[in-house]
Short mmCIF file of C-alpha atoms and ligand atoms in Angstrom, two decimals:
data_model
loop_
_atom_site.label_atom_id
_atom_site.label_comp_id
_atom_site.label_asym_id
_atom_site.label_seq_id
_atom_site.Cartn_x
_atom_site.Cartn_y
_atom_site.Cartn_z
CA MET O 90 -149.77 -90.07 123.54
CA GLY O 91 -147.98 -88.28 120.73
CA SER O 92 -145.25 -90.93 120.61
CA HIS O 93 -147.82 -93.73 120.44
CA LEU O 94 -149.63 -91.93 117.62
CA CYS O 95 -146.36 -91.54 115.71
CA ASP O 96 -145.76 -95.29 116.10
CA ARG O 97 -149.21 -96.11 114.80
CA PHE O 98 -149.05 -93.83 111.74
CA ILE O 99 -145.54 -95.05 110.89
CA LYS O 100 -146.90 -98.60 111.10
CA GLU O 101 -149.64 -97.59 108.63
CA HIS O 102 -146.86 -96.35 106.26
CA TYR O 103 -147.55 -92.62 106.59
CA GLU O 104 -144.82 -90.00 106.50
CA VAL O 105 -144.97 -88.48 109.96
CA ILE O 106 -143.81 -85.11 111.26
CA GLY O 107 -143.71 -84.76 115.04
CA MET O 108 -143.83 -81.23 116.45
CA ASP O 109 -143.29 -80.52 120.13
CA ASN O 110 -141.67 -77.85 122.30
CA LEU O 111 -140.93 -80.58 124.90
CA ILE O 112 -142.39 -78.52 127.74
CA THR O 113 -143.87 -81.66 129.29
CA GLY O 114 -142.73 -84.22 126.72
CA ASP O 115 -139.53 -86.20 126.48
CA LEU O 116 -137.49 -86.89 123.33
CA LYS O 117 -136.56 -90.34 124.59
CA ASN O 118 -140.14 -91.45 123.84
CA ILE O 119 -139.53 -90.94 120.12
CA GLU O 120 -135.80 -91.55 119.82
CA HIS O 121 -136.47 -94.96 118.25
CA LEU O 122 -138.11 -93.08 115.33
CA PHE O 123 -135.18 -90.83 114.46
CA LYS O 124 -133.49 -93.49 112.34
CA LEU O 125 -136.56 -93.83 110.10
CA ARG O 126 -136.73 -92.11 106.73
CA ASN O 127 -140.46 -91.40 107.04
CA PHE O 128 -140.16 -89.53 110.35
CA GLU O 129 -139.13 -85.92 110.98
CA PHE O 130 -139.18 -83.90 114.16
CA TYR O 131 -139.63 -80.14 114.60
CA HIS O 132 -138.79 -78.64 117.98
CA HIS O 133 -141.40 -75.89 117.96
CA ASP O 134 -143.99 -74.17 120.15
CA VAL O 135 -147.31 -74.38 118.28
CA SER O 136 -148.60 -71.31 120.14
CA LYS O 137 -146.27 -69.43 117.77
CA PHE O 138 -146.76 -69.32 113.99
CA VAL O 139 -146.40 -72.81 112.52
CA PHE O 140 -144.72 -73.37 109.17
CA VAL O 141 -144.42 -76.77 107.56
CA PRO O 142 -143.28 -77.01 103.92
CA GLY O 143 -145.03 -79.28 101.41
CA HIS O 144 -148.27 -81.18 101.46
CA LEU O 145 -150.09 -82.42 104.56
CA ASP O 146 -153.04 -84.80 104.60
CA TYR O 147 -153.79 -84.81 108.31
CA ILE O 148 -152.93 -82.75 111.37
CA LEU O 149 -153.42 -84.18 114.86
CA HIS O 150 -153.26 -81.48 117.51
CA PHE O 151 -152.30 -83.11 120.82
CA ALA O 152 -150.01 -80.39 122.11
CA SER O 153 -150.98 -79.31 125.62
CA PRO O 154 -149.85 -79.86 129.17
CA ALA O 155 -152.24 -82.62 130.21
CA SER O 156 -151.85 -83.46 133.85
CA PRO O 157 -153.04 -81.13 136.63
CA ILE O 158 -149.55 -80.96 138.13
CA ASP O 159 -148.32 -79.55 134.80
CA TYR O 160 -151.08 -77.15 133.86
CA LEU O 161 -151.34 -75.71 137.37
CA LYS O 162 -147.64 -74.74 137.13
CA ILE O 163 -147.85 -73.38 133.57
CA PRO O 164 -151.37 -72.00 133.34
CA ILE O 165 -150.69 -69.32 130.72
CA GLN O 166 -148.89 -71.71 128.34
CA THR O 167 -151.83 -74.10 128.79
CA LEU O 168 -154.36 -71.43 127.84
CA LYS O 169 -152.19 -70.34 124.92
CA VAL O 170 -151.71 -73.76 123.39
CA GLY O 171 -155.44 -74.51 123.58
CA SER O 172 -156.34 -71.15 122.02
CA LEU O 173 -153.48 -69.65 119.97
CA GLY O 174 -151.96 -73.08 119.27
CA THR O 175 -155.26 -74.43 118.02
CA HIS O 176 -155.83 -71.29 115.91
CA ASN O 177 -152.38 -71.67 114.31
CA LEU O 178 -152.97 -75.33 113.49
CA LEU O 179 -156.45 -74.69 112.12
CA GLY O 180 -154.86 -72.06 109.89
CA LEU O 181 -152.22 -74.55 108.80
CA ALA O 182 -154.94 -77.12 108.03
CA LYS O 183 -156.88 -74.55 106.00
CA GLY O 184 -153.77 -73.54 104.05
CA LYS O 185 -152.84 -77.15 103.32
CA LYS O 186 -156.44 -78.32 102.75
CA ALA O 187 -155.71 -80.94 105.38
CA ARG O 188 -158.08 -82.64 107.80
CA ILE O 189 -157.44 -81.76 111.45
CA LEU O 190 -158.24 -83.75 114.58
CA VAL O 191 -158.00 -81.93 117.91
CA ALA O 192 -157.52 -83.63 121.27
CA SER O 193 -160.18 -82.44 123.66
CA THR O 194 -160.86 -83.98 127.03
CA SER O 195 -163.43 -85.27 129.47
CA GLU O 196 -162.45 -82.17 131.49
CA VAL O 197 -164.80 -80.16 129.24
CA TYR O 198 -167.53 -81.81 131.36
CA GLY O 199 -165.88 -80.38 134.51
CA ASP O 200 -167.30 -81.88 137.71
CA PRO O 201 -170.23 -83.50 135.91
CA THR O 202 -173.78 -83.47 137.22
CA VAL O 203 -174.76 -86.09 134.61
CA HIS O 204 -173.46 -89.62 134.75
CA PRO O 205 -172.11 -91.22 132.61
CA GLN O 206 -171.14 -88.31 130.38
CA LYS O 207 -172.65 -88.19 126.89
CA GLU O 208 -171.36 -85.81 124.24
CA GLU O 209 -174.64 -83.81 124.45
CA TYR O 210 -173.85 -82.81 128.06
CA TRP O 211 -172.49 -79.24 128.24
CA GLY O 212 -170.51 -79.64 131.41
CA ASN O 213 -170.10 -78.07 134.82
CA VAL O 214 -166.87 -76.09 134.74
CA ASN O 215 -165.65 -73.39 137.10
CA PRO O 216 -163.91 -70.95 134.72
CA VAL O 217 -161.98 -69.19 137.49
CA GLY O 218 -161.06 -72.27 139.53
CA PRO O 219 -157.48 -73.59 139.27
CA ARG O 220 -158.45 -76.25 136.71
CA GLY O 221 -160.28 -73.64 134.60
CA VAL O 222 -157.06 -72.91 132.66
CA TYR O 223 -157.13 -76.39 131.15
CA ASP O 224 -160.87 -76.97 130.93
CA GLU O 225 -161.64 -73.60 129.37
CA ALA O 226 -158.69 -73.82 126.95
CA LYS O 227 -160.10 -77.12 125.72
CA ARG O 228 -163.64 -75.74 125.53
CA PHE O 229 -162.35 -72.81 123.46
CA GLN O 230 -160.43 -75.30 121.32
CA GLU O 231 -163.65 -77.14 120.53
CA ALA O 232 -165.50 -73.89 119.79
CA ILE O 233 -162.90 -72.53 117.37
CA THR O 234 -162.52 -75.91 115.70
CA MET O 235 -166.28 -76.05 115.12
CA ALA O 236 -166.21 -72.46 113.82
CA TYR O 237 -163.53 -73.37 111.25
CA HIS O 238 -165.70 -76.28 110.21
CA THR O 239 -168.83 -74.15 109.89
CA TYR O 240 -167.36 -70.98 108.39
CA HIS O 241 -164.45 -72.31 106.34
CA GLY O 242 -165.77 -75.80 105.58
CA LEU O 243 -162.62 -77.28 107.12
CA GLU O 244 -162.61 -81.04 107.71
CA THR O 245 -162.41 -81.23 111.49
CA ARG O 246 -162.60 -83.99 114.09
CA ILE O 247 -162.92 -83.53 117.86
CA ILE O 248 -162.06 -86.32 120.26
CA ARG O 249 -162.92 -86.07 123.97
CA ILE O 250 -160.36 -88.25 125.68
CA PHE O 251 -161.01 -89.77 129.09
CA ASN O 252 -158.18 -90.83 131.44
CA THR O 253 -155.67 -92.78 129.42
CA TYR O 254 -152.60 -94.64 130.61
CA GLY O 255 -149.78 -96.79 129.38
CA PRO O 256 -146.02 -96.96 128.95
CA ARG O 257 -144.12 -93.64 128.53
CA MET O 258 -146.17 -91.74 131.09
CA ARG O 259 -144.03 -89.80 133.56
CA LEU O 260 -143.94 -91.33 137.02
CA ASN O 261 -144.03 -87.84 138.53
CA ASP O 262 -146.82 -86.35 136.40
CA GLY O 263 -149.25 -86.29 139.31
CA ARG O 264 -151.85 -88.59 137.76
CA VAL O 265 -153.15 -91.28 140.05
CA LEU O 266 -151.91 -94.31 138.14
CA PRO O 267 -148.21 -93.43 137.86
CA ALA O 268 -148.40 -91.86 141.33
CA PHE O 269 -149.57 -95.13 142.92
CA ILE O 270 -147.12 -97.27 140.95
CA GLY O 271 -144.25 -94.87 141.75
CA GLN O 272 -145.09 -94.99 145.46
CA ALA O 273 -145.27 -98.79 145.39
CA LEU O 274 -141.90 -99.03 143.59
CA ARG O 275 -140.24 -96.65 146.07
CA GLY O 276 -141.73 -98.52 149.05
CA GLU O 277 -143.88 -95.57 150.11
CA ASP O 278 -147.50 -95.58 151.29
CA LEU O 279 -150.10 -94.95 148.58
CA THR O 280 -151.76 -91.52 148.90
CA ILE O 281 -155.46 -91.12 148.27
CA PHE O 282 -156.79 -87.57 148.05
CA GLY O 283 -160.28 -87.39 149.61
CA ASN O 284 -161.98 -90.50 150.97
CA GLY O 285 -161.31 -92.60 147.86
CA SER O 286 -164.97 -92.81 146.80
CA GLN O 287 -164.34 -90.64 143.72
CA THR O 288 -164.31 -92.67 140.52
CA ARG O 289 -162.21 -92.78 137.38
CA SER O 290 -162.27 -94.96 134.27
CA PHE O 291 -158.91 -95.79 132.71
CA CYS O 292 -158.38 -96.48 129.01
CA TYR O 293 -155.28 -98.27 127.79
CA VAL O 294 -153.33 -96.21 125.25
CA ASP O 295 -153.54 -98.74 122.39
CA ASP O 296 -157.34 -98.66 122.60
CA LEU O 297 -157.28 -94.89 122.55
CA VAL O 298 -154.98 -94.77 119.50
CA GLU O 299 -157.35 -97.11 117.65
CA GLY O 300 -160.26 -94.79 118.48
CA ILE O 301 -158.30 -91.74 117.26
CA TYR O 302 -157.37 -93.51 114.05
CA ARG O 303 -160.96 -94.49 113.32
CA LEU O 304 -162.31 -91.03 114.12
CA LEU O 305 -159.72 -89.36 111.90
CA LEU O 306 -160.70 -91.53 108.95
CA SER O 307 -164.44 -91.20 109.62
CA ASP O 308 -166.65 -88.45 108.17
CA TYR O 309 -167.97 -87.33 111.57
CA HIS O 310 -167.27 -83.79 112.79
CA GLN O 311 -169.16 -83.67 116.12
CA PRO O 312 -167.22 -84.50 119.33
CA VAL O 313 -166.75 -88.17 120.17
CA ASN O 314 -165.93 -89.56 123.63
CA ILE O 315 -163.16 -92.12 123.65
CA GLY O 316 -162.46 -93.84 126.93
CA ASN O 317 -163.08 -96.99 128.86
CA PRO O 318 -166.43 -97.08 130.69
CA ASP O 319 -165.11 -99.59 133.24
CA GLU O 320 -165.39 -97.31 136.27
CA ILE O 321 -163.60 -97.87 139.57
CA THR O 322 -163.31 -95.96 142.83
CA ILE O 323 -159.86 -94.65 143.69
CA ALA O 324 -159.89 -96.74 146.89
CA GLU O 325 -160.54 -99.93 144.87
CA PHE O 326 -157.91 -98.88 142.38
CA ALA O 327 -155.33 -98.48 145.15
CA GLU O 328 -156.10 -102.06 146.22
CA GLU O 329 -155.56 -103.27 142.64
CA ILE O 330 -152.16 -101.56 142.53
CA ILE O 331 -151.19 -103.06 145.89
CA LYS O 332 -152.07 -106.51 144.55
CA LEU O 333 -150.30 -105.95 141.21
CA THR O 334 -147.07 -104.65 142.72
CA GLY O 335 -147.07 -106.83 145.84
CA THR O 336 -146.18 -103.80 147.96
CA LYS O 337 -146.53 -104.16 151.73
CA GLN O 338 -147.30 -100.45 152.13
CA LYS O 339 -150.65 -99.09 153.27
CA VAL O 340 -153.00 -96.42 151.96
CA ILE O 341 -152.97 -92.94 153.51
CA TYR O 342 -155.56 -90.20 153.00
CA LYS O 343 -155.03 -86.49 152.29
CA ASP O 344 -157.40 -83.59 151.50
CA LEU O 345 -159.09 -83.53 148.11
CA PRO O 346 -157.78 -80.80 145.76
CA VAL O 347 -160.16 -77.97 144.73
CA ASP O 348 -162.66 -78.83 141.94
CA ASP O 349 -161.47 -82.44 141.68
CA PRO O 350 -164.17 -84.29 139.70
CA LYS O 351 -166.07 -86.83 141.81
CA GLN O 352 -167.18 -89.14 139.04
CA ARG O 353 -165.85 -89.89 135.61
CA GLN O 354 -167.26 -92.38 133.17
CA PRO O 355 -167.61 -91.98 129.42
CA ASP O 356 -170.78 -92.87 127.60
CA ILE O 357 -169.27 -94.38 124.45
CA THR O 358 -172.50 -95.13 122.58
CA ARG O 359 -171.52 -92.65 119.84
CA ALA O 360 -168.07 -94.20 119.35
CA ARG O 361 -169.65 -97.66 119.27
CA GLU O 362 -172.23 -96.65 116.66
CA ILE O 363 -170.19 -94.36 114.43
CA LEU O 364 -166.68 -95.79 114.70
CA LYS O 365 -167.58 -99.37 115.64
CA TRP O 366 -165.04 -98.83 118.40
CA GLU O 367 -164.87 -100.06 121.95
CA PRO O 368 -161.95 -100.72 124.28
CA LYS O 369 -160.42 -104.19 124.06
CA VAL O 370 -157.69 -104.13 126.71
CA SER O 371 -158.84 -104.94 130.25
CA ARG O 372 -157.46 -102.93 133.17
CA LYS O 373 -155.66 -106.04 134.37
CA GLU O 374 -153.82 -106.51 131.06
CA GLY O 375 -153.08 -102.80 130.59
CA LEU O 376 -151.83 -102.36 134.14
CA THR O 377 -149.54 -105.38 133.84
CA ILE O 378 -147.89 -103.96 130.69
CA THR O 379 -147.61 -100.50 132.23
CA TYR O 380 -146.17 -101.81 135.49
CA GLU O 381 -143.51 -103.77 133.53
CA TYR O 382 -142.56 -100.51 131.79
CA PHE O 383 -142.21 -98.57 135.05
CA LYS O 384 -140.39 -101.41 136.78
CA ASN O 385 -137.72 -101.42 134.07
CA LEU O 386 -136.98 -97.69 134.20
CA PRO O 387 -133.56 -96.65 135.52
CA GLU O 388 -133.71 -96.16 139.28
CA GLU O 389 -133.11 -92.39 139.13
CA GLU O 390 -136.45 -92.00 137.27
CA LEU O 391 -138.20 -93.22 140.41
CA TYR O 392 -136.87 -90.30 142.41
CA LYS O 393 -137.32 -87.47 139.90
CA SER O 394 -139.78 -85.22 141.65
CA LYS O 395 -139.77 -82.21 139.37
CA HIS O 396 -140.09 -81.53 135.67
CA ARG O 397 -137.83 -79.10 133.84
CA PHE O 398 -140.19 -76.10 134.06
CA ALA O 399 -140.79 -76.62 137.79
N1 NAD S 57 -153.54 -88.54 129.02
C1 NAD S 57 -154.84 -88.35 129.21
O1 NAD S 57 -155.46 -89.09 129.98
C2 NAD S 57 -155.56 -87.27 128.45
C3 NAD S 57 -156.93 -87.11 128.69
C4 NAD S 57 -157.62 -86.13 128.00
C5 NAD S 57 -156.99 -85.35 127.04
N2 NAD S 57 -155.66 -85.54 126.81
C6 NAD S 57 -155.02 -84.67 125.80
O2 NAD S 57 -154.16 -85.43 124.97
C7 NAD S 57 -153.02 -84.66 124.60
C8 NAD S 57 -151.74 -85.39 124.94
O3 NAD S 57 -151.68 -85.65 126.33
P1 NAD S 57 -150.57 -86.57 126.99
O4 NAD S 57 -151.22 -87.31 128.09
O5 NAD S 57 -149.83 -87.30 125.94
O6 NAD S 57 -149.66 -85.46 127.68
P2 NAD S 57 -148.09 -85.17 127.52
O7 NAD S 57 -147.77 -84.05 128.46
O8 NAD S 57 -147.33 -86.43 127.64
O9 NAD S 57 -148.00 -84.69 126.02
C9 NAD S 57 -148.33 -83.41 125.61
C10 NAD S 57 -147.23 -82.92 124.70
O10 NAD S 57 -147.55 -81.61 124.22
C11 NAD S 57 -146.34 -80.88 124.20
N3 NAD S 57 -146.67 -79.44 124.22
C12 NAD S 57 -147.28 -78.74 125.21
N4 NAD S 57 -147.41 -77.46 124.85
C13 NAD S 57 -146.87 -77.35 123.61
C14 NAD S 57 -146.72 -76.26 122.69
N5 NAD S 57 -147.14 -75.02 122.99
N6 NAD S 57 -146.13 -76.51 121.50
C15 NAD S 57 -145.70 -77.75 121.17
N7 NAD S 57 -145.82 -78.80 121.99
C16 NAD S 57 -146.41 -78.61 123.19
C17 NAD S 57 -145.59 -81.35 125.43
O11 NAD S 57 -144.21 -81.06 125.41
C18 NAD S 57 -145.87 -82.84 125.40
O12 NAD S 57 -144.92 -83.57 124.65
C19 NAD S 57 -153.18 -83.31 125.32
O13 NAD S 57 -153.76 -82.39 124.43
C20 NAD S 57 -154.15 -83.61 126.43
O14 NAD S 57 -154.90 -82.47 126.79
C21 NAD S 57 -154.93 -86.47 127.50
#
């Protein structure tokens, strides 16, 4: 997501500084930006003190392991970047008198008992379950961001992002969309965890970036859901991937992981009203673009099973 945001802000003629410790990210996603005069990159862990010289107008805090396969392997770093990292960046924003937007998540709703999820819903999270490290880090992130708004008058924005996909995802990041496409490309069966009746709603990355951009420039400091309400069961989604890729493989079923949410669908009434935003890219279009991206990756990418911290 960070690379797509850099692209968008460069396109809008901003001077952009990217900061990343590359724990789950990959420099090749931004290497096309290195030749630009209005782009700089700092290799830095934001859970440590952050120093940036000069003036800043906006800070977008998207640093965090984001997929379950990542945050389950690096739980402490995940908790630190959501808490200490957010604190450091709020401090930076205060010092620079900059506006800050923090990337929260639909995971703050946990395994929701309300459907679809509105921003007023407080969530159903197990703090000591395996996913708690991510969910609670993000809930803390929202709380401290709101506290900086209330007590320091900082200009803050909170986006709750629902499942997003697009080019530059890692095939091996454990999320269902790259997992299915990776299996289809390798000629393996598609694995569904559980019986496939659990639902997800997938938002194409360009739609998400537009929502972020509008929220950042708005004057609204309460959380806003950004996602695509077009909900689909995982079993139906597997069928769509089979059709898209033309694979002859079948679907196989495995046990559902602990605390896996059963239903996910954003209520985007707030985004529609306040930001005049709604998703424009259909799943069919978005999947076609994303599949093209994965299909054109070098073959060794298809077989990379582990990330560098694994
Ligand atoms: N992709 C989604 O569907 C989704 C959904 C909800 C929320 N989000 C949030 O959006 C943000 C970006 O997610 P993404 O999907 O692009 O994941 P990603 O893993 O591709 O990107 C996250 C980036 O943060 C970097 N990072 C992690 N810890 C860091 C630290 N301590 N210091 C500096 N950099 C650090 C990683 O190296 C990586 O480049 C995350 O905050 C995530 O929680 C994503």
